[in-house]
PDB file of C-alpha atoms in Angstrom:
ATOM      1  CA  MET A   1     -27.551 -55.928 -64.073  1.00 43.00           C
ATOM      2  CA  ILE A   2     -25.519 -52.827 -62.890  1.00 41.00           C
ATOM      3  CA  PRO A   3     -22.000 -52.516 -64.187  1.00 47.00           C
ATOM      4  CA  ASP A   4     -19.204 -52.698 -61.291  1.00 47.00           C
ATOM      5  CA  LYS A   5     -18.614 -48.856 -61.762  1.00 46.00           C
ATOM      6  CA  PRO A   6     -21.598 -47.749 -60.675  1.00 50.00           C
ATOM      7  CA  ARG A   7     -22.366 -50.170 -57.881  1.00 49.00           C
ATOM      8  CA  SER A   8     -19.055 -48.806 -56.456  1.00 52.00           C
ATOM      9  CA  SER A   9     -19.523 -45.464 -56.841  1.00 55.00           C
ATOM     10  CA  LEU A  10     -23.017 -46.217 -55.454  1.00 52.00           C
ATOM     11  CA  LEU A  11     -21.518 -47.772 -52.213  1.00 49.00           C
ATOM     12  CA  ARG A  12     -18.944 -44.987 -51.838  1.00 58.00           C
ATOM     13  CA  ILE A  13     -22.308 -42.690 -51.562  1.00 53.00           C
ATOM     14  CA  ALA A  14     -24.049 -43.961 -49.298  1.00 52.00           C
ATOM     15  CA  ILE A  15     -21.230 -44.988 -46.318  1.00 56.00           C
ATOM     16  CA  SER A  16     -19.958 -40.824 -47.115  1.00 57.00           C
ATOM     17  CA  VAL A  17     -24.164 -40.032 -46.423  1.00 49.00           C
ATOM     18  CA  ALA A  18     -24.307 -42.609 -43.140  1.00 53.00           C
ATOM     19  CA  LEU A  19     -20.379 -40.793 -42.149  1.00 53.00           C
ATOM     20  CA  LEU A  20     -22.189 -37.465 -42.360  1.00 52.00           C
ATOM     21  CA  ALA A  21     -25.011 -38.231 -40.730  1.00 54.00           C
ATOM     22  CA  VAL A  22     -23.156 -39.706 -37.779  1.00 47.00           C
ATOM     23  CA  PHE A  23     -21.131 -36.753 -37.521  1.00 53.00           C
ATOM     24  CA  SER A  24     -24.336 -34.430 -37.644  1.00 54.00           C
ATOM     25  CA  PHE A  25     -25.413 -35.992 -34.888  1.00 49.00           C
ATOM     26  CA  ALA A  26     -22.702 -36.560 -32.611  1.00 49.00           C
ATOM     27  CA  VAL A  27     -22.268 -32.064 -32.848  1.00 42.00           C
ATOM     28  CA  TYR A  28     -25.890 -31.732 -32.339  1.00 44.00           C
ATOM     29  CA  TYR A  29     -25.544 -34.255 -28.787  1.00 43.00           C
ATOM     30  CA  LEU A  30     -22.189 -32.012 -27.486  1.00 43.00           C
ATOM     31  CA  VAL A  31     -23.736 -28.434 -28.046  1.00 37.00           C
ATOM     32  CA  ALA A  32     -26.977 -30.235 -25.940  1.00 41.00           C
ATOM     33  CA  TYR A  33     -25.107 -31.151 -23.615  1.00 40.00           C
ATOM     34  CA  TRP A  34     -23.548 -27.815 -22.900  1.00 36.00           C
ATOM     35  CA  LEU A  35     -25.955 -26.429 -23.147  1.00 36.00           C
ATOM     36  CA  VAL A  36     -27.715 -28.414 -20.629  1.00 33.00           C
ATOM     37  CA  SER A  37     -24.668 -28.800 -18.344  1.00 36.00           C
ATOM     38  CA  GLY A  38     -24.120 -24.596 -18.514  1.00 35.00           C
ATOM     39  CA  ARG A  39     -20.764 -24.803 -20.304  1.00 30.00           C
ATOM     40  CA  GLN A  40     -21.922 -22.914 -23.158  1.00 33.00           C
ATOM     41  CA  THR A  41     -17.911 -21.781 -23.154  1.00 31.00           C
ATOM     42  CA  PRO A  42     -15.115 -23.173 -21.390  1.00 31.00           C
ATOM     43  CA  PRO A  43     -14.338 -20.785 -17.980  1.00 31.00           C
ATOM     44  CA  ALA A  44     -11.732 -18.037 -18.784  1.00 31.00           C
ATOM     45  CA  SER A  45      -9.111 -18.581 -16.274  1.00 30.00           C
ATOM     46  CA  THR A  46      -8.953 -15.682 -13.556  1.00 31.00           C
ATOM     47  CA  PRO A  47      -6.296 -14.497 -11.334  1.00 35.00           C
ATOM     48  CA  PRO A  48      -6.529 -15.073  -7.962  1.00 37.00           C
ATOM     49  CA  ASP A  49      -8.268 -12.779  -5.883  1.00 39.00           C
ATOM     50  CA  THR A  50      -5.436 -11.413  -3.830  1.00 44.00           C
ATOM     51  CA  ALA A  51      -7.982  -9.068  -1.839  1.00 46.00           C
ATOM     52  CA  ALA A  52     -10.299 -11.726  -0.953  1.00 45.00           C
ATOM     53  CA  SER A  53      -7.026 -13.263   1.488  1.00 62.00           C
ATOM     54  CA  THR A  54      -7.678 -13.145   4.670  1.00 75.00           C
ATOM     55  CA  GLU A  55      -4.155 -15.431   5.433  1.00 89.00           C
ATOM     56  CA  PHE A  56      -0.812 -14.219   5.874  1.00 94.00           C
ATOM     57  CA  ARG A  57       1.042 -15.644   3.527  1.00 96.00           C
ATOM     58  CA  PRO A  58       4.976 -16.058   3.071  1.00 96.00           C
ATOM     59  CA  GLU A  59       5.943 -15.235  -0.174  1.00 97.00           C
ATOM     60  CA  TRP A  60       4.830 -11.743   0.721  1.00 98.00           C
ATOM     61  CA  CYS A  61       7.431 -11.828   3.503  1.00 98.00           C
ATOM     62  CA  ALA A  62      10.320 -13.448   0.930  1.00 97.00           C
ATOM     63  CA  GLN A  63       9.258 -10.598  -2.112  1.00 97.00           C
ATOM     64  CA  LEU A  64       9.814  -7.853   0.651  1.00 98.00           C
ATOM     65  CA  VAL A  65      12.937  -8.710   1.992  1.00 97.00           C
ATOM     66  CA  LYS A  66      14.762  -8.955  -1.291  1.00 97.00           C
ATOM     67  CA  ARG A  67      14.152  -5.149  -1.589  1.00 97.00           C
ATOM     68  CA  LEU A  68      14.288  -4.107   2.227  1.00 98.00           C
ATOM     69  CA  PRO A  69      18.006  -3.357   3.686  1.00 97.00           C
ATOM     70  CA  THR A  70      18.532  -5.429   6.664  1.00 96.00           C
ATOM     71  CA  VAL A  71      15.218  -6.482   6.639  1.00 97.00           C
ATOM     72  CA  SER A  72      15.269 -10.077   6.731  1.00 97.00           C
ATOM     73  CA  ARG A  73      12.322 -12.579   5.867  1.00 97.00           C
ATOM     74  CA  GLU A  74      12.198 -14.557   9.573  1.00 97.00           C
ATOM     75  CA  MET A  75      12.332 -10.550  11.128  1.00 97.00           C
ATOM     76  CA  CYS A  76       9.701 -10.248   9.097  1.00 97.00           C
ATOM     77  CA  LEU A  77       7.515 -13.816   9.416  1.00 97.00           C
ATOM     78  CA  ASN A  78       8.400 -13.314  13.147  1.00 96.00           C
ATOM     79  CA  LEU A  79       6.535  -9.416  13.035  1.00 97.00           C
ATOM     80  CA  GLY A  80       2.386 -10.910  12.704  1.00 96.00           C
ATOM     81  CA  LEU A  81       1.806  -8.952   9.552  1.00 97.00           C
ATOM     82  CA  GLN A  82      -1.801  -9.123   8.056  1.00 97.00           C
ATOM     83  CA  PRO A  83      -3.781  -8.054   5.199  1.00 97.00           C
ATOM     84  CA  THR A  84      -5.806  -6.204   5.267  1.00 97.00           C
ATOM     85  CA  GLY A  85      -8.140  -6.511   2.770  1.00 95.00           C
ATOM     86  CA  ALA A  86      -6.915  -3.580  -0.095  1.00 97.00           C
ATOM     87  CA  VAL A  87      -4.699  -4.343  -2.516  1.00 97.00           C
ATOM     88  CA  SER A  88      -2.108  -2.337  -4.554  1.00 98.00           C
ATOM     89  CA  VAL A  89      -2.658  -1.897  -8.681  1.00 98.00           C
ATOM     90  CA  LYS A  90      -1.007  -5.250  -9.084  1.00 97.00           C
ATOM     91  CA  GLY A  91      -2.455  -7.369  -6.801  1.00 97.00           C
ATOM     92  CA  PHE A  92       0.515  -7.010  -4.196  1.00 98.00           C
ATOM     93  CA  PRO A  93      -1.895  -7.137  -0.558  1.00 98.00           C
ATOM     94  CA  ILE A  94      -0.833  -3.919   1.860  1.00 98.00           C
ATOM     95  CA  LEU A  95       0.146  -5.419   5.103  1.00 98.00           C
ATOM     96  CA  ALA A  96      -0.436  -4.068   8.873  1.00 98.00           C
ATOM     97  CA  ARG A  97      -0.098  -5.241  12.156  1.00 97.00           C
ATOM     98  CA  ASP A  98      -2.226  -3.937  15.019  1.00 97.00           C
ATOM     99  CA  TYR A  99      -0.379  -2.953  18.644  1.00 96.00           C
ATOM    100  CA  ALA A 100      -3.218  -2.221  21.583  1.00 95.00           C
ATOM    101  CA  ALA A 101      -2.552  -0.677  24.772  1.00 93.00           C
ATOM    102  CA  ASP A 102      -1.284  -1.635  27.555  1.00 91.00           C
ATOM    103  CA  GLY A 103      -4.854  -0.237  29.820  1.00 85.00           C
ATOM    104  CA  LYS A 104      -3.399   1.730  32.183  1.00 85.00           C
ATOM    105  CA  ARG A 105      -5.060   5.062  30.044  1.00 85.00           C
ATOM    106  CA  ALA A 106      -8.898   5.723  29.593  1.00 87.00           C
ATOM    107  CA  GLU A 107      -7.656   6.035  26.448  1.00 92.00           C
ATOM    108  CA  PRO A 108      -4.764   5.712  24.925  1.00 94.00           C
ATOM    109  CA  LEU A 109      -3.159   8.343  22.183  1.00 96.00           C
ATOM    110  CA  ARG A 110      -3.670   6.066  18.680  1.00 97.00           C
ATOM    111  CA  VAL A 111      -1.247   6.243  16.553  1.00 98.00           C
ATOM    112  CA  LEU A 112      -1.342   5.138  12.381  1.00 98.00           C
ATOM    113  CA  LEU A 113       2.756   4.942  11.655  1.00 98.00           C
ATOM    114  CA  LEU A 114       3.157   4.384   7.877  1.00 98.00           C
ATOM    115  CA  GLY A 115       6.081   3.720   6.031  1.00 98.00           C
ATOM    116  CA  GLY A 116       6.889   3.192   1.988  1.00 98.00           C
ATOM    117  CA  ILE A 117       4.736   5.611   0.885  1.00 98.00           C
ATOM    118  CA  HIS A 118       7.410   5.649  -2.072  1.00 98.00           C
ATOM    119  CA  GLY A 119       8.843   3.175  -3.362  1.00 98.00           C
ATOM    120  CA  ASP A 120      12.287   4.091  -4.364  1.00 98.00           C
ATOM    121  CA  GLU A 121      12.075   5.161  -0.848  1.00 98.00           C
ATOM    122  CA  PRO A 122      13.204   1.265   0.964  1.00 98.00           C
ATOM    123  CA  THR A 123      14.961   2.871   4.077  1.00 98.00           C
ATOM    124  CA  ALA A 124      11.500   4.217   4.613  1.00 98.00           C
ATOM    125  CA  ALA A 125       9.875   0.866   4.445  1.00 98.00           C
ATOM    126  CA  ALA A 126      12.707  -0.697   6.746  1.00 98.00           C
ATOM    127  CA  VAL A 127      12.979   1.340   9.400  1.00 98.00           C
ATOM    128  CA  VAL A 128       9.457   0.504  10.029  1.00 98.00           C
ATOM    129  CA  PHE A 129      10.611  -3.308  10.530  1.00 98.00           C
ATOM    130  CA  ARG A 130      12.775  -2.082  12.760  1.00 97.00           C
ATOM    131  CA  TRP A 131      10.666   0.117  15.092  1.00 97.00           C
ATOM    132  CA  MET A 132       8.240  -2.741  14.946  1.00 97.00           C
ATOM    133  CA  GLU A 133      10.264  -4.946  17.024  1.00 92.00           C
ATOM    134  CA  ALA A 134      11.181  -2.362  19.777  1.00 90.00           C
ATOM    135  CA  ILE A 135       7.161  -1.128  19.346  1.00 91.00           C
ATOM    136  CA  HIS A 136       6.764  -4.635  22.933  1.00 84.00           C
ATOM    137  CA  LEU A 137       9.069  -2.396  24.974  1.00 83.00           C
ATOM    138  CA  PRO A 138       7.704  -0.225  27.847  1.00 87.00           C
ATOM    139  CA  ILE A 139       8.254   3.489  26.249  1.00 84.00           C
ATOM    140  CA  ALA A 140       5.548   1.976  23.804  1.00 93.00           C
ATOM    141  CA  HIS A 141       3.091   0.124  25.883  1.00 91.00           C
ATOM    142  CA  SER A 142       0.576   2.925  26.639  1.00 92.00           C
ATOM    143  CA  MET A 143       0.039   4.118  23.226  1.00 96.00           C
ATOM    144  CA  GLN A 144      -2.280   1.577  20.473  1.00 96.00           C
ATOM    145  CA  TRP A 145      -0.658   0.910  17.553  1.00 97.00           C
ATOM    146  CA  ARG A 146      -1.479   0.192  13.790  1.00 98.00           C
ATOM    147  CA  VAL A 147       1.569  -0.436  11.590  1.00 98.00           C
ATOM    148  CA  VAL A 148       1.758  -0.144   7.876  1.00 98.00           C
ATOM    149  CA  PRO A 149       5.364  -0.843   7.319  1.00 98.00           C
ATOM    150  CA  VAL A 150       4.815  -0.811   3.031  1.00 98.00           C
ATOM    151  CA  VAL A 151       2.486   1.755   1.642  1.00 98.00           C
ATOM    152  CA  ASN A 152       3.249   1.048  -2.250  1.00 98.00           C
ATOM    153  CA  PRO A 153       4.606  -2.535  -2.961  1.00 98.00           C
ATOM    154  CA  ASP A 154       4.564  -2.083  -6.707  1.00 98.00           C
ATOM    155  CA  GLY A 155       6.518   0.969  -6.241  1.00 98.00           C
ATOM    156  CA  LEU A 156       8.878  -0.849  -4.792  1.00 98.00           C
ATOM    157  CA  PHE A 157       8.961  -4.317  -6.593  1.00 98.00           C
ATOM    158  CA  ALA A 158       9.068  -1.946  -9.377  1.00 98.00           C
ATOM    159  CA  THR A 159      13.202  -2.268 -11.513  1.00 97.00           C
ATOM    160  CA  PRO A 160      14.285   0.059 -10.506  1.00 97.00           C
ATOM    161  CA  ALA A 161      12.515   0.931  -7.601  1.00 98.00           C
ATOM    162  CA  THR A 162      10.112   3.994  -8.447  1.00 98.00           C
ATOM    163  CA  ARG A 163       8.813   6.393  -6.622  1.00 98.00           C
ATOM    164  CA  VAL A 164       5.665   6.462  -7.911  1.00 98.00           C
ATOM    165  CA  ASN A 165       2.961   3.567  -7.943  1.00 98.00           C
ATOM    166  CA  ALA A 166       2.164   1.225 -10.964  1.00 98.00           C
ATOM    167  CA  ASN A 167      -0.524   3.687 -12.104  1.00 98.00           C
ATOM    168  CA  GLY A 168       2.556   6.220 -11.815  1.00 98.00           C
ATOM    169  CA  VAL A 169       0.741   8.778  -9.460  1.00 98.00           C
ATOM    170  CA  ASP A 170       2.619  10.132  -7.003  1.00 98.00           C
ATOM    171  CA  LEU A 171       0.496   9.045  -3.542  1.00 98.00           C
ATOM    172  CA  ASN A 172       1.207  11.978  -1.892  1.00 98.00           C
ATOM    173  CA  ARG A 173       0.257  13.916  -3.887  1.00 98.00           C
ATOM    174  CA  ASN A 174      -2.749  11.811  -4.702  1.00 98.00           C
ATOM    175  CA  PHE A 175      -5.017  12.463  -0.636  1.00 98.00           C
ATOM    176  CA  GLU A 176      -8.093  14.876  -1.011  1.00 96.00           C
ATOM    177  CA  SER A 177      -6.565  17.942   0.646  1.00 95.00           C
ATOM    178  CA  PRO A 178      -8.540  21.496   0.042  1.00 93.00           C
ATOM    179  CA  ASN A 179      -9.282  22.521  -3.740  1.00 94.00           C
ATOM    180  CA  TRP A 180      -7.049  19.329  -4.872  1.00 97.00           C
ATOM    181  CA  GLU A 181      -8.702  19.687  -8.069  1.00 96.00           C
ATOM    182  CA  ALA A 182      -7.601  22.791  -8.708  1.00 95.00           C
ATOM    183  CA  GLU A 183      -3.851  23.132  -6.977  1.00 97.00           C
ATOM    184  CA  ALA A 184      -2.892  19.543  -7.317  1.00 97.00           C
ATOM    185  CA  PRO A 185      -2.806  20.038 -11.093  1.00 97.00           C
ATOM    186  CA  LYS A 186      -1.874  23.158 -11.778  1.00 97.00           C
ATOM    187  CA  TYR A 187       1.123  22.783  -8.730  1.00 97.00           C
ATOM    188  CA  TRP A 188       2.648  20.147 -10.485  1.00 97.00           C
ATOM    189  CA  GLN A 189       2.469  21.210 -13.883  1.00 97.00           C
ATOM    190  CA  GLN A 190       3.982  24.495 -13.231  1.00 96.00           C
ATOM    191  CA  ARG A 191       6.080  23.806 -10.401  1.00 96.00           C
ATOM    192  CA  THR A 192       6.899  20.373 -11.411  1.00 96.00           C
ATOM    193  CA  LYS A 193       7.299  21.313 -15.010  1.00 97.00           C
ATOM    194  CA  ASN A 194       5.431  17.944 -15.292  1.00 97.00           C
ATOM    195  CA  ASP A 195       8.084  16.278 -13.522  1.00 98.00           C
ATOM    196  CA  PRO A 196       6.140  12.486 -13.483  1.00 97.00           C
ATOM    197  CA  ARG A 197       7.631  11.055 -10.586  1.00 97.00           C
ATOM    198  CA  ARG A 198       4.955  13.812  -8.736  1.00 97.00           C
ATOM    199  CA  TYR A 199       2.262  12.891 -11.593  1.00 98.00           C
ATOM    200  CA  PRO A 200      -0.569  13.946  -8.390  1.00 98.00           C
ATOM    201  CA  GLY A 201      -2.923  11.537 -10.234  1.00 98.00           C
ATOM    202  CA  LYS A 202      -6.438  12.428 -12.367  1.00 97.00           C
ATOM    203  CA  ALA A 203      -8.462  12.398  -9.383  1.00 98.00           C
ATOM    204  CA  PRO A 204      -7.908  12.593  -5.472  1.00 98.00           C
ATOM    205  CA  LEU A 205      -7.932   8.834  -4.140  1.00 98.00           C
ATOM    206  CA  SER A 206      -8.166   8.015  -7.743  1.00 98.00           C
ATOM    207  CA  GLU A 207      -5.370   5.482  -6.242  1.00 98.00           C
ATOM    208  CA  PRO A 208      -5.712   1.878  -3.988  1.00 98.00           C
ATOM    209  CA  GLU A 209      -3.567   2.793  -2.232  1.00 98.00           C
ATOM    210  CA  SER A 210      -3.887   6.162  -1.165  1.00 98.00           C
ATOM    211  CA  ARG A 211      -7.558   5.016  -0.775  1.00 98.00           C
ATOM    212  CA  TRP A 212      -7.355   2.771   1.678  1.00 98.00           C
ATOM    213  CA  VAL A 213      -4.947   5.395   3.379  1.00 98.00           C
ATOM    214  CA  HIS A 214      -7.746   7.771   3.781  1.00 98.00           C
ATOM    215  CA  ASP A 215     -10.159   5.515   4.566  1.00 98.00           C
ATOM    216  CA  GLU A 216      -7.966   3.420   7.487  1.00 98.00           C
ATOM    217  CA  ILE A 217      -8.194   7.924   9.173  1.00 98.00           C
ATOM    218  CA  GLU A 218     -11.453   7.413   9.206  1.00 97.00           C
ATOM    219  CA  ARG A 219     -11.933   3.688  11.181  1.00 97.00           C
ATOM    220  CA  PHE A 220      -8.875   3.993  12.985  1.00 97.00           C
ATOM    221  CA  GLN A 221      -9.157   7.951  14.006  1.00 97.00           C
ATOM    222  CA  PRO A 222      -5.863   8.468  14.547  1.00 98.00           C
ATOM    223  CA  HIS A 223      -4.567  11.711  16.995  1.00 97.00           C
ATOM    224  CA  VAL A 224      -1.100  11.361  14.988  1.00 98.00           C
ATOM    225  CA  VAL A 225       0.252  10.018  11.795  1.00 98.00           C
ATOM    226  CA  VAL A 226       3.635   8.802  11.226  1.00 98.00           C
ATOM    227  CA  SER A 227       4.817   8.774   7.969  1.00 98.00           C
ATOM    228  CA  ILE A 228       8.263   7.760   6.882  1.00 98.00           C
ATOM    229  CA  HIS A 229      10.336   9.585   4.117  1.00 98.00           C
ATOM    230  CA  ALA A 230      13.881  10.032   2.787  1.00 98.00           C
ATOM    231  CA  PRO A 231      16.303  11.183   1.866  1.00 98.00           C
ATOM    232  CA  LEU A 232      16.094  14.895   3.308  1.00 97.00           C
ATOM    233  CA  GLY A 233      17.882  13.769   6.830  1.00 97.00           C
ATOM    234  CA  GLU A 234      14.937  16.428   8.654  1.00 97.00           C
ATOM    235  CA  LEU A 235      11.591  16.754  10.081  1.00 97.00           C
ATOM    236  CA  ASP A 236       8.113  18.289   9.456  1.00 97.00           C
ATOM    237  CA  PHE A 237       5.096  18.835  11.111  1.00 97.00           C
ATOM    238  CA  ASP A 238       1.788  19.181  10.310  1.00 96.00           C
ATOM    239  CA  GLY A 239      -0.987  19.835  12.597  1.00 94.00           C
ATOM    240  CA  PRO A 240      -1.989  20.734  15.338  1.00 91.00           C
ATOM    241  CA  ALA A 241       0.558  21.210  18.749  1.00 91.00           C
ATOM    242  CA  GLU A 242       4.007  22.679  18.743  1.00 94.00           C
ATOM    243  CA  PRO A 243       6.851  20.668  15.846  1.00 96.00           C
ATOM    244  CA  PRO A 244       9.214  18.065  17.759  1.00 97.00           C
ATOM    245  CA  ARG A 245      12.515  19.821  17.767  1.00 97.00           C
ATOM    246  CA  ARG A 246      14.526  16.663  16.282  1.00 97.00           C
ATOM    247  CA  PHE A 247      14.275  13.191  16.804  1.00 98.00           C
ATOM    248  CA  GLY A 248      17.892  11.817  16.957  1.00 98.00           C
ATOM    249  CA  ARG A 249      20.560  13.648  14.424  1.00 97.00           C
ATOM    250  CA  LEU A 250      17.307  14.813  12.640  1.00 98.00           C
ATOM    251  CA  MET A 251      16.365  18.347  13.285  1.00 98.00           C
ATOM    252  CA  TYR A 252      12.588  19.898  12.269  1.00 97.00           C
ATOM    253  CA  ASN A 253      12.649  21.732   9.002  1.00 96.00           C
ATOM    254  CA  ARG A 254       9.855  23.286   7.629  1.00 92.00           C
ATOM    255  CA  ILE A 255       9.735  21.203   3.984  1.00 88.00           C
ATOM    256  CA  GLY A 256       6.700  23.317   2.879  1.00 84.00           C
ATOM    257  CA  VAL A 257       2.800  22.306   2.154  1.00 87.00           C
ATOM    258  CA  TYR A 258       1.839  20.681  -0.826  1.00 95.00           C
ATOM    259  CA  PRO A 259      -1.542  20.136  -3.205  1.00 96.00           C
ATOM    260  CA  GLY A 260      -3.015  16.460  -2.164  1.00 97.00           C
ATOM    261  CA  SER A 261       0.388  15.338   0.219  1.00 97.00           C
ATOM    262  CA  LEU A 262      -0.706  13.323   3.337  1.00 97.00           C
ATOM    263  CA  GLY A 263       1.070  16.009   5.629  1.00 96.00           C
ATOM    264  CA  ASN A 264      -1.871  18.768   3.832  1.00 96.00           C
ATOM    265  CA  TYR A 265      -4.636  16.564   4.008  1.00 96.00           C
ATOM    266  CA  GLY A 266      -3.683  14.582   7.696  1.00 96.00           C
ATOM    267  CA  GLY A 267      -2.728  17.921   9.493  1.00 95.00           C
ATOM    268  CA  GLY A 268      -4.312  20.663   7.362  1.00 93.00           C
ATOM    269  CA  HIS A 269      -7.579  19.574   6.302  1.00 94.00           C
ATOM    270  CA  LYS A 270      -8.377  17.275   9.674  1.00 95.00           C
ATOM    271  CA  GLN A 271      -6.427  18.862  11.995  1.00 95.00           C
ATOM    272  CA  ILE A 272      -4.438  15.728  12.777  1.00 97.00           C
ATOM    273  CA  PRO A 273      -1.111  16.076  13.194  1.00 97.00           C
ATOM    274  CA  VAL A 274       0.861  14.395  10.852  1.00 98.00           C
ATOM    275  CA  ILE A 275       5.192  13.775  11.740  1.00 98.00           C
ATOM    276  CA  THR A 276       7.510  13.415   8.973  1.00 98.00           C
ATOM    277  CA  ILE A 277      10.642  11.785   9.128  1.00 98.00           C
ATOM    278  CA  GLU A 278      12.567  12.136   6.331  1.00 98.00           C
ATOM    279  CA  LEU A 279      15.698   9.857   6.797  1.00 98.00           C
ATOM    280  CA  GLU A 280      19.045  10.808   5.536  1.00 98.00           C
ATOM    281  CA  ASN A 281      19.385   8.218   3.413  1.00 98.00           C
ATOM    282  CA  ALA A 282      16.908   6.555   0.570  1.00 98.00           C
ATOM    283  CA  ARG A 283      19.255   2.892   0.371  1.00 97.00           C
ATOM    284  CA  GLN A 284      21.463   2.786   3.253  1.00 98.00           C
ATOM    285  CA  MET A 285      19.939   2.619   6.390  1.00 98.00           C
ATOM    286  CA  PRO A 286      20.899   4.574   9.662  1.00 98.00           C
ATOM    287  CA  THR A 287      22.984   2.871  12.319  1.00 98.00           C
ATOM    288  CA  ASP A 288      21.447   0.828  14.383  1.00 97.00           C
ATOM    289  CA  ALA A 289      22.335   3.073  17.460  1.00 97.00           C
ATOM    290  CA  GLU A 290      20.400   6.002  15.593  1.00 98.00           C
ATOM    291  CA  THR A 291      17.686   3.470  14.788  1.00 97.00           C
ATOM    292  CA  LYS A 292      17.139   3.528  18.114  1.00 96.00           C
ATOM    293  CA  ARG A 293      17.133   6.853  19.059  1.00 97.00           C
ATOM    294  CA  ILE A 294      14.695   7.912  16.302  1.00 98.00           C
ATOM    295  CA  TRP A 295      12.629   6.116  18.055  1.00 97.00           C
ATOM    296  CA  ARG A 296      13.143   6.371  21.905  1.00 96.00           C
ATOM    297  CA  ASP A 297      13.419  10.459  20.322  1.00 97.00           C
ATOM    298  CA  MET A 298       9.416  10.031  18.980  1.00 97.00           C
ATOM    299  CA  VAL A 299       7.470   7.896  21.312  1.00 96.00           C
ATOM    300  CA  ILE A 300       8.691  10.065  24.322  1.00 96.00           C
ATOM    301  CA  TRP A 301       7.794  13.421  22.378  1.00 97.00           C
ATOM    302  CA  MET A 302       4.459  12.266  21.395  1.00 96.00           C
ATOM    303  CA  SER A 303       3.961  10.736  25.130  1.00 93.00           C
ATOM    304  CA  ARG A 304       4.763  13.762  26.659  1.00 94.00           C
ATOM    305  CA  ASN A 305       3.157  16.341  23.729  1.00 95.00           C
ATOM    306  CA  LEU A 306      -0.033  14.706  22.448  1.00 93.00           C
ATOM    307  CA  GLN A 307      -2.888  14.312  24.781  1.00 83.00           C
ATOM    308  CA  PRO A 308      -6.199  12.098  22.993  1.00 83.00           C
ATOM    309  CA  GLY A 309      -9.133  14.612  24.156  1.00 67.00           C
ATOM    310  CA  ALA A 310      -6.891  17.455  23.000  1.00 55.00           C
ATOM    311  CA  ALA A 311      -6.831  15.952  19.214  1.00 48.00           C
ATOM    312  CA  SER A 312      -9.829  14.576  18.896  1.00 48.00           C
ATOM    313  CA  ARG A 313     -11.040  18.095  19.740  1.00 47.00           C
ATOM    314  CA  ALA A 314      -8.888  19.149  17.252  1.00 46.00           C
ATOM    315  CA  ALA A 315      -9.553  17.275  14.586  1.00 47.00           C
ATOM    316  CA  ASN A 316     -13.444  17.439  14.982  1.00 46.00           C
TER     317      ASN A 316
END
């Protein structure tokens, strides 16, 4: 006869062995199930693929208008902007709108209109929204337009807003102008004293925003590029053709040629006329009358002074 104490000890040992066997079998079963079903590890969470979006999202307008003077959510929603498929460093879509010509010319003048290359110049984006409301007027009908009101959304959304993009690169020094590798870093170091607001980047077209503008010039083949900035209150011009004398209150004044600038790349290298409009204030919009005068003078000047055939030959 086995004493009571040893008998209870043996019983506890037997129960422990049985529980361990059941636990081991359960673990083995779960591991086998994961391996068979391809679920060895839970799927990692990934950010939404904004670039793949082909549908316009109203929340994009809600974000933009918070930073743009005189632009309402309703105005933004009614302009027909669409995602281009390109996104900023932080994933905000670069939005654009195409406007077809009236078909009365065999080859209409193609205009690429860009705003907001520098995020701390909100009027340079807002004025493009305002002009998009006027683009249906007869004065602009003979031209084919591609309009991109905000090239640098990350700079616009930064707090405070920044000239540079989310990588700290000045997009208007990141274009592929001749001898960029030698001239752009040298200019930044010696002339700007390493000013972080004018950092040209590590290489030309290193940024998704400048790369998209570059590629869009190749795709769209514009006869003229119009780039809006602030707050110098004047006009600049690069490329073939005589420069305009004035648009509204803004008078022509040769600002200069900078390594990696859009004017240097487009006007100097590609021989595509590039009009740079510098509004008078980066945060306060021009009056409605002045906004309309600048638009009207610009469109009339382009229609009278730029011919598609001549521009195409110059670009080639």
